[in-house]
PDB file of C-alpha atoms in Angstrom:
ATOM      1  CA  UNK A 220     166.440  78.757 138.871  1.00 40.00           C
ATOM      2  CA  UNK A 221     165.128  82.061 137.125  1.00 45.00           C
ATOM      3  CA  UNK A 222     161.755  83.534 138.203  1.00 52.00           C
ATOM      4  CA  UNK A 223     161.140  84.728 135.096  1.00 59.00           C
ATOM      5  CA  UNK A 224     158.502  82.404 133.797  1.00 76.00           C
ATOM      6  CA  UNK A 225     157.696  81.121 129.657  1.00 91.00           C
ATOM      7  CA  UNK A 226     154.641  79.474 130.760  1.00 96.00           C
ATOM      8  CA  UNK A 227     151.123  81.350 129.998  1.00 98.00           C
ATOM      9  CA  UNK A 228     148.338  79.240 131.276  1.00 98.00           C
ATOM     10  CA  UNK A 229     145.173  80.694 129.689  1.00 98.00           C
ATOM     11  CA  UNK A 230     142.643  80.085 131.909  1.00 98.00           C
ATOM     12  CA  UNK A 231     138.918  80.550 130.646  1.00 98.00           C
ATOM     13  CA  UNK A 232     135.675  80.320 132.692  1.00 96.00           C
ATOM     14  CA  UNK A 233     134.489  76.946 131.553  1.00 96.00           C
ATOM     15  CA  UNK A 234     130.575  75.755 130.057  1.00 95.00           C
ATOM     16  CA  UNK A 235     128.960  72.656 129.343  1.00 94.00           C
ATOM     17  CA  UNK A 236     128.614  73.744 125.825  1.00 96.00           C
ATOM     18  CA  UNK A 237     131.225  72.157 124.183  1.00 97.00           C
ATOM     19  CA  UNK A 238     131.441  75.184 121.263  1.00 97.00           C
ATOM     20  CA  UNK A 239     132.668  77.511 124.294  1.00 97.00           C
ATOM     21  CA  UNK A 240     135.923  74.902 125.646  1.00 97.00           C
ATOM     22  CA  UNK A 241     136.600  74.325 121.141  1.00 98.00           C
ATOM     23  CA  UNK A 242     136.942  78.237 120.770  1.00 98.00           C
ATOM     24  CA  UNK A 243     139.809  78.749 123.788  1.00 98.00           C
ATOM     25  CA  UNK A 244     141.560  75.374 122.328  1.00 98.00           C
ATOM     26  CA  UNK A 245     141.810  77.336 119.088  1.00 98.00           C
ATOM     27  CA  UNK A 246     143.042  80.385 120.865  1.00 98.00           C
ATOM     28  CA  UNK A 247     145.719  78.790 122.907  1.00 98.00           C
ATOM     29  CA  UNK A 248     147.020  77.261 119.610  1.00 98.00           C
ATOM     30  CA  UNK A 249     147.299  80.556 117.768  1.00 98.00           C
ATOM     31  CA  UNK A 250     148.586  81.898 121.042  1.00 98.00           C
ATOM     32  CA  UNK A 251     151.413  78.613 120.557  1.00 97.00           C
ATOM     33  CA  UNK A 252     151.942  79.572 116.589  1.00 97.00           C
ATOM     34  CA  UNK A 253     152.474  83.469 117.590  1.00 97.00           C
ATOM     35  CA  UNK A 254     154.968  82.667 119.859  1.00 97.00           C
ATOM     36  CA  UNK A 255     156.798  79.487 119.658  1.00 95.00           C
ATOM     37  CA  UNK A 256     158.667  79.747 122.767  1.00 93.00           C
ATOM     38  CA  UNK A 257     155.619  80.270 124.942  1.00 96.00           C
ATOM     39  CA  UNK A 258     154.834  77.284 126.864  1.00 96.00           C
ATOM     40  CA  UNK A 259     150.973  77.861 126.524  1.00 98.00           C
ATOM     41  CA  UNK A 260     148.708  75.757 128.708  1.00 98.00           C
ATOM     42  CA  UNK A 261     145.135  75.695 128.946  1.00 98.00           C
ATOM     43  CA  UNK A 262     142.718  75.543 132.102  1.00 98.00           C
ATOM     44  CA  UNK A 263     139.136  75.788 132.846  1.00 98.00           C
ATOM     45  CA  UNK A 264     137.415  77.432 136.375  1.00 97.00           C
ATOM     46  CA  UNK A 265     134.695  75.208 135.829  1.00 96.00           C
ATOM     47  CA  UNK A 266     132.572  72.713 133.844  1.00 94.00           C
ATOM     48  CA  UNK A 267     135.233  71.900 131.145  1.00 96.00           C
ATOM     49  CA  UNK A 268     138.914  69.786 131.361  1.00 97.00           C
ATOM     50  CA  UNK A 269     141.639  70.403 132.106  1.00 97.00           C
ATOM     51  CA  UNK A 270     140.733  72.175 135.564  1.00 97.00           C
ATOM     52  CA  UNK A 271     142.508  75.017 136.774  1.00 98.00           C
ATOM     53  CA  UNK A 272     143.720  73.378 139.813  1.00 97.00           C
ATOM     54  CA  UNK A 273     145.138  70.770 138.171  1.00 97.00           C
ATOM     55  CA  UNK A 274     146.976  72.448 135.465  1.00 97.00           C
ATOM     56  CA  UNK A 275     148.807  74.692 138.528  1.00 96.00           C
ATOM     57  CA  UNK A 276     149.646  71.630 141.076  1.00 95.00           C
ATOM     58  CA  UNK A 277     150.781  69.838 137.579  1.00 94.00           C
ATOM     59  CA  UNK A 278     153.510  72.221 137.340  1.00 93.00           C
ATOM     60  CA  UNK A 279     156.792  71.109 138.088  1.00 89.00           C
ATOM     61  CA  UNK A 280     157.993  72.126 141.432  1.00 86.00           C
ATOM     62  CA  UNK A 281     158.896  75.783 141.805  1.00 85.00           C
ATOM     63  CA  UNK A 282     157.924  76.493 138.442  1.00 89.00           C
ATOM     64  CA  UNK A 283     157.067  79.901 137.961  1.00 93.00           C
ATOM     65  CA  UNK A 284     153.910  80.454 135.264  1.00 96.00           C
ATOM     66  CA  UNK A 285     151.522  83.725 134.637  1.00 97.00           C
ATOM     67  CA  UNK A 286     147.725  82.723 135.094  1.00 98.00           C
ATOM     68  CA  UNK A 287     146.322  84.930 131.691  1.00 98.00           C
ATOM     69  CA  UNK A 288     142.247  85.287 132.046  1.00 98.00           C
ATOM     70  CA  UNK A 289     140.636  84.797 129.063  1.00 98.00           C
ATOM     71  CA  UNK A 290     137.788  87.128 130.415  1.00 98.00           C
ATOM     72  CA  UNK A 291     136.275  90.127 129.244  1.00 98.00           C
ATOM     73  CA  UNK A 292     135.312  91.833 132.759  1.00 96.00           C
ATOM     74  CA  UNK A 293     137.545  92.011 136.182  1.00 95.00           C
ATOM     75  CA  UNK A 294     134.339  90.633 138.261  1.00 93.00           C
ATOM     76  CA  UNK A 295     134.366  87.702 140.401  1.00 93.00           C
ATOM     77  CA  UNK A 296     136.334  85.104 138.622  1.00 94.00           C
ATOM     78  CA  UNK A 297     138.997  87.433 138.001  1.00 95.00           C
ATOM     79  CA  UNK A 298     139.034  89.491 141.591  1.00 95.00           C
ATOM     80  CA  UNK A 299     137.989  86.393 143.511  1.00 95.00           C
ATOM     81  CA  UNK A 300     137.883  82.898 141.881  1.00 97.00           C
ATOM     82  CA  UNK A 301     141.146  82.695 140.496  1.00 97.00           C
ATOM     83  CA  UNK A 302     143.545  84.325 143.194  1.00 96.00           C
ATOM     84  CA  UNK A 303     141.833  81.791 145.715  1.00 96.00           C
ATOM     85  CA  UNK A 304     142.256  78.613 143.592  1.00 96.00           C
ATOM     86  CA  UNK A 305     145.834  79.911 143.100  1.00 95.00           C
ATOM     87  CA  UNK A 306     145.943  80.457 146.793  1.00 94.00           C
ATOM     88  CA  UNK A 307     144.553  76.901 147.413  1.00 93.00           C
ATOM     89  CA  UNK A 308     147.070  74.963 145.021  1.00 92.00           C
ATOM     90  CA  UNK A 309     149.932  76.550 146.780  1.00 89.00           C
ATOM     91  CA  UNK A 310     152.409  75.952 144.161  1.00 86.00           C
ATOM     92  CA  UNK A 311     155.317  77.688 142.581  1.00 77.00           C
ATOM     93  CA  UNK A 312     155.760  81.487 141.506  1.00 90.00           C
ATOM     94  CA  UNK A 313     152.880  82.281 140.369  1.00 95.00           C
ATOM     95  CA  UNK A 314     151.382  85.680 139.144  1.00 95.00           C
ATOM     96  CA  UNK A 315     147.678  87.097 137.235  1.00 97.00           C
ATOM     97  CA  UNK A 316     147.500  89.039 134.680  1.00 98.00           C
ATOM     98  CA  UNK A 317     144.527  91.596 134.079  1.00 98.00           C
ATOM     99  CA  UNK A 318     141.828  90.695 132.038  1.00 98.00           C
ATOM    100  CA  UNK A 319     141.132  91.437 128.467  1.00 98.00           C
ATOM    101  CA  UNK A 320     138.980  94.268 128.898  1.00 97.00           C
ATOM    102  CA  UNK A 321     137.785  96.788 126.659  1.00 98.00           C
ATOM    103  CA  UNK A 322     140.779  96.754 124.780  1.00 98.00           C
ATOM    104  CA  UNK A 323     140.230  98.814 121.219  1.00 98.00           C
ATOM    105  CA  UNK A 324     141.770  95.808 119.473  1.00 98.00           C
ATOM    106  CA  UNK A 325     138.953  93.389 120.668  1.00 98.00           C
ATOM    107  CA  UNK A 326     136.386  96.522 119.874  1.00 98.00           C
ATOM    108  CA  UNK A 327     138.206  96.357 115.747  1.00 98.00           C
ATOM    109  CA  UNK A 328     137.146  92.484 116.162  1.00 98.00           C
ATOM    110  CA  UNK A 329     133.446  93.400 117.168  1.00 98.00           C
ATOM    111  CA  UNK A 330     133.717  96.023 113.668  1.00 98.00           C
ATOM    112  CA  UNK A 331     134.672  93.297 112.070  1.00 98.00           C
ATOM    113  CA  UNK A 332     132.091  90.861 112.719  1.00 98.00           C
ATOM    114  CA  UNK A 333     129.072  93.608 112.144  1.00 98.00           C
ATOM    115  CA  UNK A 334     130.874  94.395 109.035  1.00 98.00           C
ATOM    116  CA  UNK A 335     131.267  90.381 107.907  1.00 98.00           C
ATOM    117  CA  UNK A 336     126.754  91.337 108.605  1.00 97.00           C
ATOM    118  CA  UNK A 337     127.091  93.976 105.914  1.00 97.00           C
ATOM    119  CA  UNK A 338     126.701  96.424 108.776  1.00 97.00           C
ATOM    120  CA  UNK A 339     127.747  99.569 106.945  1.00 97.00           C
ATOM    121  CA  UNK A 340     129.193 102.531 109.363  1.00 97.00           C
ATOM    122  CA  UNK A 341     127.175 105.512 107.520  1.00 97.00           C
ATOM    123  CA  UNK A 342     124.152 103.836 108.134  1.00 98.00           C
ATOM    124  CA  UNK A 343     121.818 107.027 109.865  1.00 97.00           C
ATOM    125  CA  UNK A 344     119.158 104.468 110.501  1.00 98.00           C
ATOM    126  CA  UNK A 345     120.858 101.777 112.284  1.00 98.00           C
ATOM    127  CA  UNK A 346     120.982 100.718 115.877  1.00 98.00           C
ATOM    128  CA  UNK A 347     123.525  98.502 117.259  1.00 98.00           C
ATOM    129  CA  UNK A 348     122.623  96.643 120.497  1.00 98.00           C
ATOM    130  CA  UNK A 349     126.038  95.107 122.014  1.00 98.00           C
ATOM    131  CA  UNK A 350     125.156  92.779 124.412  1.00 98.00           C
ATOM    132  CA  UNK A 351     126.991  91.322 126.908  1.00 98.00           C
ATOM    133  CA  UNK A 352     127.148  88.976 130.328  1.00 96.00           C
ATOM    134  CA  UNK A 353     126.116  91.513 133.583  1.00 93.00           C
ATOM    135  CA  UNK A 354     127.445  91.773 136.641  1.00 92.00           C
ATOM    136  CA  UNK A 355     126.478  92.219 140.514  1.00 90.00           C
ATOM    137  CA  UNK A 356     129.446  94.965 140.903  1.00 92.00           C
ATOM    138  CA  UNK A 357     127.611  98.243 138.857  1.00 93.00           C
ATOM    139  CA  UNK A 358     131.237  99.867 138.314  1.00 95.00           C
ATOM    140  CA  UNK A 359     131.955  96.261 136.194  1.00 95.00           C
ATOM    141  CA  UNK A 360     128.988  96.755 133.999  1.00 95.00           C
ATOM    142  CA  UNK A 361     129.971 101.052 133.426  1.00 96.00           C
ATOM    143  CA  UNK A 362     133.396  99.927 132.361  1.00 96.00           C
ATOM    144  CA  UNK A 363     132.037  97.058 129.785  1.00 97.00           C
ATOM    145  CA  UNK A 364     129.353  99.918 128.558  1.00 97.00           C
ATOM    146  CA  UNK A 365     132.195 101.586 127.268  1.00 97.00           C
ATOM    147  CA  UNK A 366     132.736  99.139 124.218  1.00 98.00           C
ATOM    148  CA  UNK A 367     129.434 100.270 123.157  1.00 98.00           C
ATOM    149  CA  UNK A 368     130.631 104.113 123.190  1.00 98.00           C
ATOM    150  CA  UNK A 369     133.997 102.652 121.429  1.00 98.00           C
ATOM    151  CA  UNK A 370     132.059 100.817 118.631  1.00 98.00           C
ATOM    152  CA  UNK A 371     129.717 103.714 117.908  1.00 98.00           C
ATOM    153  CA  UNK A 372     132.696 105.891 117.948  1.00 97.00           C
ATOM    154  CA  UNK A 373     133.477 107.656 113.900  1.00 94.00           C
ATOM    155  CA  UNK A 374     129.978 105.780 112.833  1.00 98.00           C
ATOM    156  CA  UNK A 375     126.496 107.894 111.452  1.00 98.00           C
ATOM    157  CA  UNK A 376     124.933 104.839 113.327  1.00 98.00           C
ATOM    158  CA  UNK A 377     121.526 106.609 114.858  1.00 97.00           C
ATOM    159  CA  UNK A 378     123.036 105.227 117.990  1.00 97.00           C
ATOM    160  CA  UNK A 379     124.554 102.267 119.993  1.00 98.00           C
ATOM    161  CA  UNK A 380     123.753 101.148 123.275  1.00 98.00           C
ATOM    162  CA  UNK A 381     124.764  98.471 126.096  1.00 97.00           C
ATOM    163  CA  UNK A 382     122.154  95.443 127.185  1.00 98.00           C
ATOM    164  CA  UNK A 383     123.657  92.748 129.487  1.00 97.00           C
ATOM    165  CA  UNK A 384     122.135  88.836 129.180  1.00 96.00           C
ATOM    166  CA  UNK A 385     121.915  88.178 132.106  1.00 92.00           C
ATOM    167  CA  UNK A 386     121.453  90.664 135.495  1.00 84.00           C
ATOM    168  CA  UNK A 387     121.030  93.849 135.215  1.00 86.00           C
ATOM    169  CA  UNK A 388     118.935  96.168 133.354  1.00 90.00           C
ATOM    170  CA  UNK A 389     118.635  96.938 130.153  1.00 95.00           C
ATOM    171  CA  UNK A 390     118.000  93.889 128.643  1.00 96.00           C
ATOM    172  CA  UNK A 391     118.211  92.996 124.924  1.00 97.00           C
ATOM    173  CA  UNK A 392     114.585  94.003 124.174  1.00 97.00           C
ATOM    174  CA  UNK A 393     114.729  97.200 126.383  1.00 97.00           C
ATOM    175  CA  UNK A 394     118.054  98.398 124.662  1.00 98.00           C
ATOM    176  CA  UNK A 395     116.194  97.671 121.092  1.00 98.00           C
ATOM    177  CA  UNK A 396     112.810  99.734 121.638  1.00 97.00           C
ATOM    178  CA  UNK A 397     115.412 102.770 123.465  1.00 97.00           C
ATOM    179  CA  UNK A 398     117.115 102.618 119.841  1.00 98.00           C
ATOM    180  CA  UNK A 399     114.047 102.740 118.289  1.00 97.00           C
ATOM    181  CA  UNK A 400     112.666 105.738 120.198  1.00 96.00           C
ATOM    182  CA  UNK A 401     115.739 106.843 119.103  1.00 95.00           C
ATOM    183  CA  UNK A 402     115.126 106.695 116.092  1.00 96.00           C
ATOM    184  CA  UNK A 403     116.835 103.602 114.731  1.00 98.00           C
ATOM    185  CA  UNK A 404     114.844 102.470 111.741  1.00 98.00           C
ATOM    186  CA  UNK A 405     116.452  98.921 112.350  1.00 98.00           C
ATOM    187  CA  UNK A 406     118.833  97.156 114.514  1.00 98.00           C
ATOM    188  CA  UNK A 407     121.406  94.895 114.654  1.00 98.00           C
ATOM    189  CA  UNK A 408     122.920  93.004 117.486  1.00 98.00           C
ATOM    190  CA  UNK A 409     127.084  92.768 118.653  1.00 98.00           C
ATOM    191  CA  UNK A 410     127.723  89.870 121.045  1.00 98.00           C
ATOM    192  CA  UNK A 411     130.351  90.815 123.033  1.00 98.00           C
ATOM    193  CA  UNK A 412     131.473  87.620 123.938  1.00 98.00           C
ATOM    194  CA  UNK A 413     134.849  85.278 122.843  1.00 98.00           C
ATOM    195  CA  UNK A 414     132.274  82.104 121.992  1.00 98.00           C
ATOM    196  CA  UNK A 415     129.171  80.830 121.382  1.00 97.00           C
ATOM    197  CA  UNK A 416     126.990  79.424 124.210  1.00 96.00           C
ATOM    198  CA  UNK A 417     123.639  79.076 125.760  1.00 95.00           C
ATOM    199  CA  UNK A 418     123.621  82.461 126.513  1.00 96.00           C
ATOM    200  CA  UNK A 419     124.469  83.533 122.931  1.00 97.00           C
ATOM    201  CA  UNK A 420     121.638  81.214 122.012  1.00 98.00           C
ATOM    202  CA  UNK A 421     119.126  82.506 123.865  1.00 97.00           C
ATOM    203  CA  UNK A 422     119.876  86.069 122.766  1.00 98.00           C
ATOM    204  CA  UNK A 423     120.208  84.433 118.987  1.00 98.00           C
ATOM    205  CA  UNK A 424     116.907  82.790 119.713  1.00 98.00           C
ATOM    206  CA  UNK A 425     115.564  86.592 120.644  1.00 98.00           C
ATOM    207  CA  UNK A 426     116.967  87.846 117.446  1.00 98.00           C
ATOM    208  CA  UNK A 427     115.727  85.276 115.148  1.00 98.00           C
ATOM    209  CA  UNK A 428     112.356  85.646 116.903  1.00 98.00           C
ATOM    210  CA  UNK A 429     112.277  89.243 115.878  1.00 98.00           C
ATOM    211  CA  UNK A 430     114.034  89.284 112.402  1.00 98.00           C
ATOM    212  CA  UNK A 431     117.081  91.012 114.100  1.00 98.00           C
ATOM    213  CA  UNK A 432     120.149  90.153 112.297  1.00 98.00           C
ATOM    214  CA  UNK A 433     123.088  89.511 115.183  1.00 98.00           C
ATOM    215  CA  UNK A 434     127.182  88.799 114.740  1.00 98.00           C
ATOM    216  CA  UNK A 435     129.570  86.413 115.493  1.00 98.00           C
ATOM    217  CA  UNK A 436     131.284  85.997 118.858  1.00 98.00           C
ATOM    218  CA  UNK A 437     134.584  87.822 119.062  1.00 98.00           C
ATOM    219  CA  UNK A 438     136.295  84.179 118.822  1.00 98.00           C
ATOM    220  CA  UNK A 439     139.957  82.915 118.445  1.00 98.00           C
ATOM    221  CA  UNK A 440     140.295  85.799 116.322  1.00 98.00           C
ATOM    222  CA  UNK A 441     144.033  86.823 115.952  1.00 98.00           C
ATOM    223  CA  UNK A 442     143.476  90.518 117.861  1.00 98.00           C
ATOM    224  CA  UNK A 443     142.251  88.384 120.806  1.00 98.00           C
ATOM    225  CA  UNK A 444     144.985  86.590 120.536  1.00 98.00           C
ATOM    226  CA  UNK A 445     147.619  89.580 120.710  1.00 98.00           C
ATOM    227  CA  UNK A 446     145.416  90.900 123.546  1.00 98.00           C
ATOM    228  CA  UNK A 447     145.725  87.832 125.474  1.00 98.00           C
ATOM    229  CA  UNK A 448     149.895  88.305 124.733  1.00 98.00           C
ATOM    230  CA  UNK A 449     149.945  91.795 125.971  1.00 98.00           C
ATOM    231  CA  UNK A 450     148.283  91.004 129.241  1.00 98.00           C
ATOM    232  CA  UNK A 451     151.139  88.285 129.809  1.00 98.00           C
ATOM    233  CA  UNK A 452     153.700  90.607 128.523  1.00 97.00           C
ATOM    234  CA  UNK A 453     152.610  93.613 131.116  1.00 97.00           C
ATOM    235  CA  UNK A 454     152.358  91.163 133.875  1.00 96.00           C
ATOM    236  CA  UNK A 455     156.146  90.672 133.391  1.00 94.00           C
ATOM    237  CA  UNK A 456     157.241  93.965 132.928  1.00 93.00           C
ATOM    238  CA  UNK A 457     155.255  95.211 136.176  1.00 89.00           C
ATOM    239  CA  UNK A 458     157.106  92.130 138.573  1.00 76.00           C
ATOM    240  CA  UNK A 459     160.806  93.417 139.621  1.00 59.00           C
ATOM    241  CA  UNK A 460     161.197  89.592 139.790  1.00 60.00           C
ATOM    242  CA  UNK A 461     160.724  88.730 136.925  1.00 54.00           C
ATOM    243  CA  UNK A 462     163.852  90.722 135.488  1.00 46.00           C
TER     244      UNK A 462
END
């Protein structure tokens, strides 16, 4: 049997919102239209169906599949979680892809959710807060600061600037009043997250609270998908085996 494998089983985190498990249904069906071959299969780490675990020891025997993270950051889901549970199911060929990154493609979505916010890029007076999910590993949270840097990259914005959700420092509010020092006359804020959630609520909830306006999740937009495609397609190219 060839060990070159047509299965992609995009594997998210998981939430007990349901919005979050809807939006990587979407995705692995535009992942299924893109490419008809593709034997696309969806799993969850956690909280949502079908579990990860399952989907990999419900693969026939020997069958060889790439595990493609539908996460932003290479923190502990993507260095730990999942190469353990893959470990643990013990079951055919199976290889990880890399996460999704800061890819510029998924920085063109973020553009185009400010923009769908009016969110002109010759606007001196703006400041664009991109939030995101933190993470215990400092080196994690530099690399996702960079899609900040990206998105404020060929703009007259008066500036843009990382805040994480959750961990570490800044927060939302901190990275606001630093743009406003700044001089940012108003601000807007860039989730940079694939869904909605409670966490995107409570920042939306922080927004709303003080008349900030704030995008759209990146979502099953079709630049995630393509991202999600290259990852597979690289984790082929760099396994001799799969030849």
């Amino acid at each position: 049997m060839s060990t070159s494998p047509n299965t992609l089983i995009l594997t998210a985190h998981g939430s007990k919102d349901p919005r979050s498990a809807a939006n990587a249904r979407a995705l692995a069906a535009r992942l299924q239209r893109m490419r008809p071959g593709l034997d696309v299969r969806l799993a969850f780490l956690e909280l949502s169906e079908p579990n990860f675990i399952d989907v990999l020891t419900g693969l026939p025997d020997g069958h060889p599949a790439v595990v493609t993270p539908l996460l932003l950051a290479s923190a502990y889901h993507a260095r730990i979680d999942i190469p353990e549970q893959i470990s643990r199911a013990g079951v055919g060929y199976i290889r990880q892809a890399d996460v999704l990154g800061e890819d510029d493609r998924l920085v063109l979505v973020l553009r185009e959710r400010l923009a769908e916010l009016h969110v002109s890029p010759f606007d001196r007076q703006l400041g664009v807060v991109v939030v995101a999910i933190g993470s215990s590993d400092s080196a994690v949270n530099a690399r996702t600061a960079q899609v900040a840097t990206k998105l404020a990259a060929e703009t007259r914005w008066s500036g843009a600037t990382m805040a994480f959700a959750t961990g570490p420092q800044p927060s939302v509010a901190d990275a606001a009043r630093q743009l406003q020092r700044r001089g940012a006359r108003r601000i807007v804020i860039a989730p940079w997250f694939l869904a909605p959630g409670r966490i995107t609520d409570r920042v939306w909830k922080y927004a709303c609270d003080n008349g900030i306006p704030m995008a759209q999740p990146l979502g099953a937009h079709g630049l995630v998908a393509h991202t999600v495609l290259d990852r597979f397609d690289r984790a082929l190219a760099a396994d001799p085996a799969a030849a």
